[in-house]
Amino acid sequence: MVKPFVPQLAYFEPSALEYPLGQKLFEKFSDMGIEIRKTTSHNQIRDLPGENHFQKYRIAKLTLVVGIRKTLKFDTSKPSAEYAIPFATGCMGHCHYCYLQTTMGAKPYIRTYVNVDEIFDAAEDYMIERAPEITRFEASCTSDIVGVDHLTHTLKKAIEYFGKSEHGRLRFVTKFAHVDHLLDADHQGKTRFRFSINDDYVIKYFEPGTSRLKERIEAAVKVAEADYPLGFIIAPIYLHEGWKDGYHEMFERLEAALPKFARKNLTFEMIQHRFTKPAKRVIEQNYPMTKLELDESKRKWKWGRYGIGKYVYTDEEQADIKETLGGYLKKYFPEAKIEYFT
Ligand code: SF4
């Protein structure tokens, strides 16, 4: 069982201490005996411990930087929401395929932002712009926010903030089961709480440092009992020997555990595994022993965002995935909504 994240090292930007949450975290980490360092800005962090890239990368994932979010312009977040809301970046998990490895490059440490009210104000402006249309905000584009929230309670505050809003909705996804502090948040049904799930093979070989399927399902049941709209993201759908049985078992276990009332307003999002050449290079550097299959010759090449081509499964494989997983979904969760299959 993966324990809730505790940083080994915490950096504080001076301006973070001007905010109540910054102060609170400083006191909390001091009491916990966590090593604390000050830094003028996270960009100045050059002295992370570790002898080589491999060690530095691992220590960075145990390092939390407490700072403020300066850019309050939100990125778009298609297809799951209109905007990405930035409460944190980085993640303590070690998923071999994780795209954060490429996007965060040389700064894989975790950052949490304490100017939460300013982030809410920015969200408010986006909502006003689109009103009376609903605006959806995705809180897990740049981190697994639940993984760090037991320390900060930022997400809990956000859930309650959007609970009160008329035109805003919040959504996030996690691979962590540490959800207890979120169960009593006054969400008013305006937050969709999603879990990223996969079959045992993928979790075992490619998702070290995250909660196991059993724990994620148990957490999802608690979330359903707390009346949150619930969802699952199956990602990355990965072809390995026995994948049909693996995913079948995953659906069976989910079906056996989820209470009936949780199935009416249930969503699924499905994302097939893909990679880019730059991602492959980073993965091989960070996880040199990985079993992840990254052979371009076995894949189909497809134009991606920013002109970087990505390698996806062949048309036949994609059709097989859709038919197989679509069939399981129909069998086990006929009432659920498939939001997208990409
Ligand atoms: Fe990346 Fe999510 Fe895994 Fe964290 S839990 S390493 S964000 S894929």
PDB file of N, CA and C and ligand atoms in Angstrom, residues 61 91 93-95 97-98 100 143-144 175-176 210, ligand 1:
ATOM      1  N   LYS A  61      11.437  14.105  -7.052  1.00  0.00           N
ATOM      2  CA  LYS A  61      10.049  13.657  -6.889  1.00  0.00           C
ATOM      3  C   LYS A  61       9.659  13.506  -5.419  1.00  0.00           C
ATOM      4  N   CYS A  91       4.528  15.549  -9.766  1.00  0.00           N
ATOM      5  CA  CYS A  91       3.856  14.420  -9.115  1.00  0.00           C
ATOM      6  C   CYS A  91       4.886  13.499  -8.488  1.00  0.00           C
ATOM      7  N   GLY A  93       4.418  10.325  -8.145  1.00  0.00           N
ATOM      8  CA  GLY A  93       4.302   9.004  -8.763  1.00  0.00           C
ATOM      9  C   GLY A  93       5.435   8.765  -9.759  1.00  0.00           C
ATOM     10  N   HIS A  94       5.598   7.507 -10.136  1.00  0.00           N
ATOM     11  CA  HIS A  94       6.679   7.159 -11.073  1.00  0.00           C
ATOM     12  C   HIS A  94       6.151   6.398 -12.284  1.00  0.00           C
ATOM     13  N   CYS A  95       5.063   6.877 -12.850  1.00  0.00           N
ATOM     14  CA  CYS A  95       4.519   6.172 -14.017  1.00  0.00           C
ATOM     15  C   CYS A  95       5.491   6.336 -15.191  1.00  0.00           C
ATOM     16  N   TYR A  97       5.214   6.043 -18.317  1.00  0.00           N
ATOM     17  CA  TYR A  97       4.738   6.695 -19.550  1.00  0.00           C
ATOM     18  C   TYR A  97       4.336   8.148 -19.326  1.00  0.00           C
ATOM     19  N   CYS A  98       4.447   8.662 -18.090  1.00  0.00           N
ATOM     20  CA  CYS A  98       3.834   9.952 -17.746  1.00  0.00           C
ATOM     21  C   CYS A  98       4.371  11.112 -18.603  1.00  0.00           C
ATOM     22  N   LEU A 100       4.362  14.156 -17.944  1.00  0.00           N
ATOM     23  CA  LEU A 100       5.010  15.222 -17.166  1.00  0.00           C
ATOM     24  C   LEU A 100       6.530  15.144 -17.288  1.00  0.00           C
ATOM     25  N   SER A 143      -0.464  17.867 -12.687  1.00  0.00           N
ATOM     26  CA  SER A 143      -0.059  17.139 -11.477  1.00  0.00           C
ATOM     27  C   SER A 143      -1.123  16.096 -11.168  1.00  0.00           C
ATOM     28  N   ASP A 144      -0.809  15.225 -10.180  1.00  0.00           N
ATOM     29  CA  ASP A 144      -1.896  14.440  -9.601  1.00  0.00           C
ATOM     30  C   ASP A 144      -2.217  15.146  -8.292  1.00  0.00           C
ATOM     31  N   LYS A 175      -4.585   8.846  -9.308  1.00  0.00           N
ATOM     32  CA  LYS A 175      -4.203   7.439  -9.146  1.00  0.00           C
ATOM     33  C   LYS A 175      -3.910   7.161  -7.679  1.00  0.00           C
ATOM     34  N   PHE A 176      -4.325   8.069  -6.820  1.00  0.00           N
ATOM     35  CA  PHE A 176      -4.069   7.898  -5.388  1.00  0.00           C
ATOM     36  C   PHE A 176      -5.378   7.695  -4.629  1.00  0.00           C
ATOM     37  N   THR A 210       2.200   4.607  -7.028  1.00  0.00           N
ATOM     38  CA  THR A 210       0.792   5.033  -6.999  1.00  0.00           C
ATOM     39  C   THR A 210      -0.031   3.961  -6.278  1.00  0.00           C
TER      40      THR A 210
HETATM   41 FE1  SF4 B   1       2.125  11.099 -13.972  1.00  0.00          FE
HETATM   42 FE2  SF4 B   1      -0.323  10.663 -13.004  1.00  0.00          FE
HETATM   43 FE3  SF4 B   1       1.579   8.839 -12.685  1.00  0.00          FE
HETATM   44 FE4  SF4 B   1       1.704  11.136 -11.376  1.00  0.00          FE
HETATM   45  S1  SF4 B   1       0.144   9.553 -11.117  1.00  0.00           S
HETATM   46  S2  SF4 B   1       3.407  10.108 -12.409  1.00  0.00           S
HETATM   47  S3  SF4 B   1       0.838  12.577 -12.878  1.00  0.00           S
HETATM   48  S4  SF4 B   1       0.685   9.520 -14.649  1.00  0.00           S
END
